[in-house]
Amino acid sequence: AEQLKAMVVERLGLKEDATVLLFGAFGPFVEENKGFNDFEEVVKKYREKNLQRDLVVITFGSGLGYKTFSGIYHRHFESIKSNEFLRIIYSAADIAVVASRVESFCLVAAEAMACGTPVVSYDTSGLKDVVDHEITGYRAKCFDVGDLLFGLEWVLGNIATYEKLQVSGIEKI
């Protein structure tokens, strides 16, 4: 897994030791239900607490609008037509953050887990069926940005826990 991650990070032109956060959705910047504003707040707070770490944000999804992150390297992919490239993006991420308010299933969470990327989400709707709390990722209290941040830090905080989440996510999907 570590070799694949290094290859993917190199292919995307990212720093090898950077923390890579992923957010994907249709209309990610304008569809309020997808929770981009909460993701943006989590990124800002994580950055403030971890100034010494390089941080990269990858977003993907078609739709109107575009946002940037001040002082943080950000790559956005509008339309991804290749399953291989989609796997590359998921594999490059350390964590997929799903801050949706409502999801019937949440393909982003399932695809991330299938690629060995743990998911941090809210404990709501279809995400309860996809993300197993502290087994394949972390389900934060509904719409609590502080708990979403805690989940992000919990996942990244211990390499053994992180590796267990990776394996459990792949096995589940």
Coordinates of N, CA and C in Angstrom, one line a residue, residues 71-172:
G71 N -3.3 29.4 1.1 CA -2.1 28.9 1.7 C -2.0 27.4 1.7
I72 N -2.9 26.7 1.0 CA -2.9 25.2 1.0 C -2.9 24.8 -0.5
Y73 N -2.0 23.8 -0.8 CA -2.0 23.3 -2.2 C -3.3 22.6 -2.4
H74 N -4.0 22.9 -3.5 CA -5.3 22.4 -3.8 C -5.4 22.0 -5.3
R75 N -5.8 20.8 -5.6 CA -6.0 20.3 -6.9 C -7.5 19.9 -7.1
H76 N -8.2 20.5 -8.1 CA -9.5 20.1 -8.3 C -9.6 19.5 -9.7
F77 N -10.4 18.4 -9.8 CA -10.6 17.7 -11.0 C -12.1 17.7 -11.3
E78 N -12.4 18.5 -12.4 CA -13.8 18.7 -12.7 C -14.6 17.5 -13.1
S79 N -14.1 16.8 -14.2 CA -14.8 15.7 -14.7 C -13.8 14.5 -14.9
I80 N -14.0 13.4 -14.2 CA -13.1 12.3 -14.3 C -13.8 11.2 -15.1
K81 N -13.2 10.9 -16.3 CA -13.8 10.0 -17.2 C -13.1 8.6 -17.1
S82 N -12.0 8.5 -16.4 CA -11.3 7.3 -16.3 C -11.3 6.7 -14.9
N83 N -11.8 5.4 -14.9 CA -11.8 4.7 -13.6 C -10.4 4.6 -13.0
E84 N -9.4 4.4 -13.9 CA -8.0 4.3 -13.4 C -7.6 5.6 -12.7
F85 N -7.9 6.7 -13.3 CA -7.5 8.0 -12.7 C -8.3 8.2 -11.4
L86 N -9.6 7.8 -11.4 CA -10.3 7.9 -10.1 C -9.7 7.1 -9.0
R87 N -9.2 5.9 -9.3 CA -8.5 5.1 -8.4 C -7.2 5.8 -7.9
I88 N -6.6 6.4 -8.8 CA -5.3 7.2 -8.5 C -5.6 8.3 -7.5
I89 N -6.7 9.0 -7.7 CA -7.0 10.1 -6.8 C -7.4 9.6 -5.4
Y90 N -8.2 8.5 -5.4 CA -8.6 7.9 -4.1 C -7.3 7.4 -3.4
S91 N -6.4 6.8 -4.1 CA -5.2 6.2 -3.5 C -4.3 7.2 -3.0
A92 N -4.3 8.4 -3.6 CA -3.4 9.5 -3.2 C -3.8 10.1 -1.9
A93 N -5.1 10.0 -1.5 CA -5.6 10.6 -0.3 C -5.3 9.8 0.9
D94 N -5.0 10.5 2.0 CA -4.9 9.8 3.3 C -6.2 9.6 3.9
I95 N -7.2 10.5 3.6 CA -8.5 10.4 4.2 C -9.5 11.0 3.2
A96 N -10.6 10.4 3.0 CA -11.7 11.0 2.3 C -12.7 11.5 3.3
V97 N -13.0 12.8 3.2 CA -13.9 13.4 4.1 C -15.3 13.6 3.4
V98 N -16.3 13.0 4.0 CA -17.7 13.1 3.5 C -18.5 13.8 4.5
A99 N -18.7 15.1 4.2 CA -19.5 15.9 5.1 C -20.9 16.1 4.7
S100 N -21.4 15.2 4.0 CA -22.8 15.3 3.5 C -23.8 15.3 4.6
R101 N -24.9 16.0 4.4 CA -26.0 16.1 5.3 C -26.9 14.9 5.1
V102 N -27.1 14.4 3.9 CA -27.9 13.3 3.6 C -27.3 12.6 2.4
E103 N -27.2 11.3 2.5 CA -26.7 10.4 1.4 C -27.6 9.2 1.4
S104 N -28.0 8.8 0.2 CA -28.8 7.5 0.2 C -27.8 6.3 0.3
F105 N -26.7 6.4 -0.3 CA -25.7 5.3 -0.2 C -24.3 5.9 0.0
C106 N -23.8 6.8 -0.8 CA -22.6 7.5 -0.8 C -21.5 6.7 -1.5
L107 N -21.5 6.8 -2.8 CA -20.5 6.2 -3.6 C -19.1 6.6 -3.3
V108 N -18.9 7.9 -3.0 CA -17.6 8.4 -2.7 C -17.0 7.6 -1.5
A109 N -17.7 7.4 -0.4 CA -17.2 6.7 0.7 C -16.9 5.2 0.4
A110 N -17.7 4.6 -0.4 CA -17.5 3.2 -0.8 C -16.3 3.1 -1.7
E111 N -16.2 4.0 -2.7 CA -15.0 3.9 -3.6 C -13.7 4.2 -2.8
A112 N -13.7 5.2 -1.9 CA -12.5 5.5 -1.1 C -12.1 4.2 -0.3
M113 N -13.0 3.6 0.3 CA -12.7 2.4 1.1 C -12.2 1.3 0.3
A114 N -12.7 1.1 -0.9 CA -12.3 0.1 -1.8 C -10.8 0.3 -2.3
C115 N -10.4 1.6 -2.2 CA -9.0 1.9 -2.6 C -8.1 2.0 -1.4
G116 N -8.6 1.6 -0.2 CA -7.8 1.6 1.0 C -7.7 3.0 1.6
T117 N -8.6 3.9 1.4 CA -8.6 5.2 2.0 C -9.7 5.3 3.0
P118 N -9.3 5.5 4.3 CA -10.3 5.6 5.4 C -11.2 6.8 5.1
V119 N -12.4 6.7 5.6 CA -13.4 7.8 5.5 C -13.8 8.4 6.8
V120 N -13.9 9.7 6.8 CA -14.4 10.4 8.0 C -15.7 11.1 7.5
S121 N -16.8 10.8 8.1 CA -18.1 11.3 7.7 C -18.9 11.7 8.9
Y122 N -20.1 12.2 8.6 CA -21.1 12.4 9.6 C -21.9 11.1 9.8
D123 N -22.5 10.9 11.0 CA -23.2 9.7 11.3 C -24.7 9.9 10.9
T124 N -24.9 9.9 9.6 CA -26.2 10.2 9.1 C -26.6 9.3 7.9
S125 N -27.8 9.1 7.7 CA -28.5 8.5 6.5 C -27.7 7.3 6.0
G126 N -27.4 7.2 4.7 CA -26.8 6.0 4.1 C -25.3 5.8 4.5
L127 N -24.7 6.9 5.1 CA -23.3 6.7 5.6 C -23.2 5.7 6.7
K128 N -24.3 5.6 7.5 CA -24.3 4.6 8.6 C -24.2 3.2 8.0
D129 N -24.6 2.9 6.8 CA -24.5 1.6 6.2 C -23.1 1.4 5.5
V130 N -22.5 2.4 5.2 CA -21.2 2.3 4.4 C -20.0 2.4 5.4
V131 N -20.0 3.4 6.2 CA -18.8 3.6 7.1 C -19.1 3.0 8.5
D132 N -18.3 2.0 8.8 CA -18.4 1.4 10.2 C -17.5 2.2 11.1
H133 N -18.1 2.7 12.2 CA -17.4 3.6 13.1 C -16.3 2.9 13.7
E134 N -15.1 3.6 13.6 CA -13.8 3.1 14.1 C -13.4 1.7 13.6
I135 N -14.0 1.3 12.5 CA -13.6 0.0 11.9 C -13.1 0.3 10.5
T136 N -13.9 1.0 9.7 CA -13.5 1.4 8.3 C -13.3 2.9 8.2
G137 N -13.6 3.6 9.3 CA -13.4 5.1 9.3 C -14.0 5.6 10.6
Y138 N -14.4 6.9 10.5 CA -14.9 7.5 11.7 C -16.2 8.3 11.3
R139 N -17.3 8.0 12.1 CA -18.6 8.7 11.8 C -18.7 9.7 13.0
A140 N -18.6 11.0 12.6 CA -18.8 12.1 13.6 C -20.2 12.4 13.9
K141 N -20.4 13.0 15.1 CA -21.8 13.4 15.4 C -22.3 14.3 14.3
C142 N -23.6 14.1 14.0 CA -24.2 14.8 12.9 C -23.9 16.3 13.0
F143 N -23.3 16.8 11.9 CA -23.1 18.2 11.6 C -22.3 18.9 12.7
D144 N -21.5 18.2 13.4 CA -20.6 18.7 14.4 C -19.2 18.8 13.8
V145 N -18.8 20.0 13.3 CA -17.5 20.2 12.7 C -16.3 19.8 13.6
G146 N -16.5 20.1 14.9 CA -15.5 19.7 15.8 C -15.2 18.2 15.9
D147 N -16.3 17.5 15.9 CA -16.2 16.0 15.9 C -15.6 15.5 14.6
L148 N -16.0 16.1 13.5 CA -15.4 15.8 12.2 C -13.9 15.9 12.2
L149 N -13.5 17.1 12.8 CA -12.0 17.3 12.9 C -11.4 16.3 13.9
F150 N -12.1 16.0 15.0 CA -11.5 14.9 15.9 C -11.4 13.6 15.1
G151 N -12.3 13.3 14.3 CA -12.3 12.0 13.5 C -11.1 12.0 12.6
L152 N -10.8 13.1 11.9 CA -9.7 13.3 11.1 C -8.4 13.0 11.8
E153 N -8.3 13.7 13.0 CA -7.1 13.5 13.8 C -7.0 12.1 14.4
W154 N -8.1 11.5 14.7 CA -8.1 10.2 15.2 C -7.5 9.2 14.2
V155 N -8.0 9.3 13.0 CA -7.6 8.4 11.9 C -6.1 8.6 11.6
L156 N -5.6 9.8 11.6 CA -4.3 10.1 11.2 C -3.3 9.9 12.4
G157 N -3.8 9.8 13.6 CA -3.0 9.9 14.8 C -2.2 8.6 15.2
N158 N -2.6 7.5 14.6 CA -1.9 6.3 15.0 C -1.8 5.4 13.7
I159 N -0.5 5.0 13.3 CA -0.3 4.3 12.1 C -1.0 2.9 12.1
A160 N -0.9 2.3 13.3 CA -1.6 0.9 13.4 C -3.1 1.0 13.2
T161 N -3.7 2.0 13.8 CA -5.1 2.2 13.6 C -5.4 2.5 12.1
Y162 N -4.6 3.4 11.6 CA -4.8 3.8 10.2 C -4.7 2.6 9.2
E163 N -3.7 1.7 9.4 CA -3.6 0.5 8.6 C -4.7 -0.5 8.8
K164 N -5.2 -0.6 10.0 CA -6.4 -1.4 10.3 C -7.6 -0.9 9.5
L165 N -7.8 0.4 9.6 CA -8.9 1.0 8.8 C -8.8 0.8 7.3
Q166 N -7.6 0.8 6.8 CA -7.4 0.6 5.4 C -7.8 -0.8 5.0
V167 N -7.3 -1.8 5.8 CA -7.6 -3.2 5.5 C -9.1 -3.5 5.7
S168 N -9.7 -3.0 6.7 CA -11.1 -3.2 7.0 C -12.0 -2.6 5.9
G169 N -11.6 -1.4 5.4 CA -12.4 -0.8 4.3 C -12.4 -1.6 3.0
I170 N -11.2 -2.1 2.7 CA -11.1 -2.9 1.5 C -11.9 -4.2 1.6
E171 N -11.8 -4.9 2.8 CA -12.5 -6.1 3.0 C -14.0 -5.9 3.0
K172 N -14.5 -4.8 3.5 CA -15.9 -4.6 3.6 C -16.5 -4.4 2.1

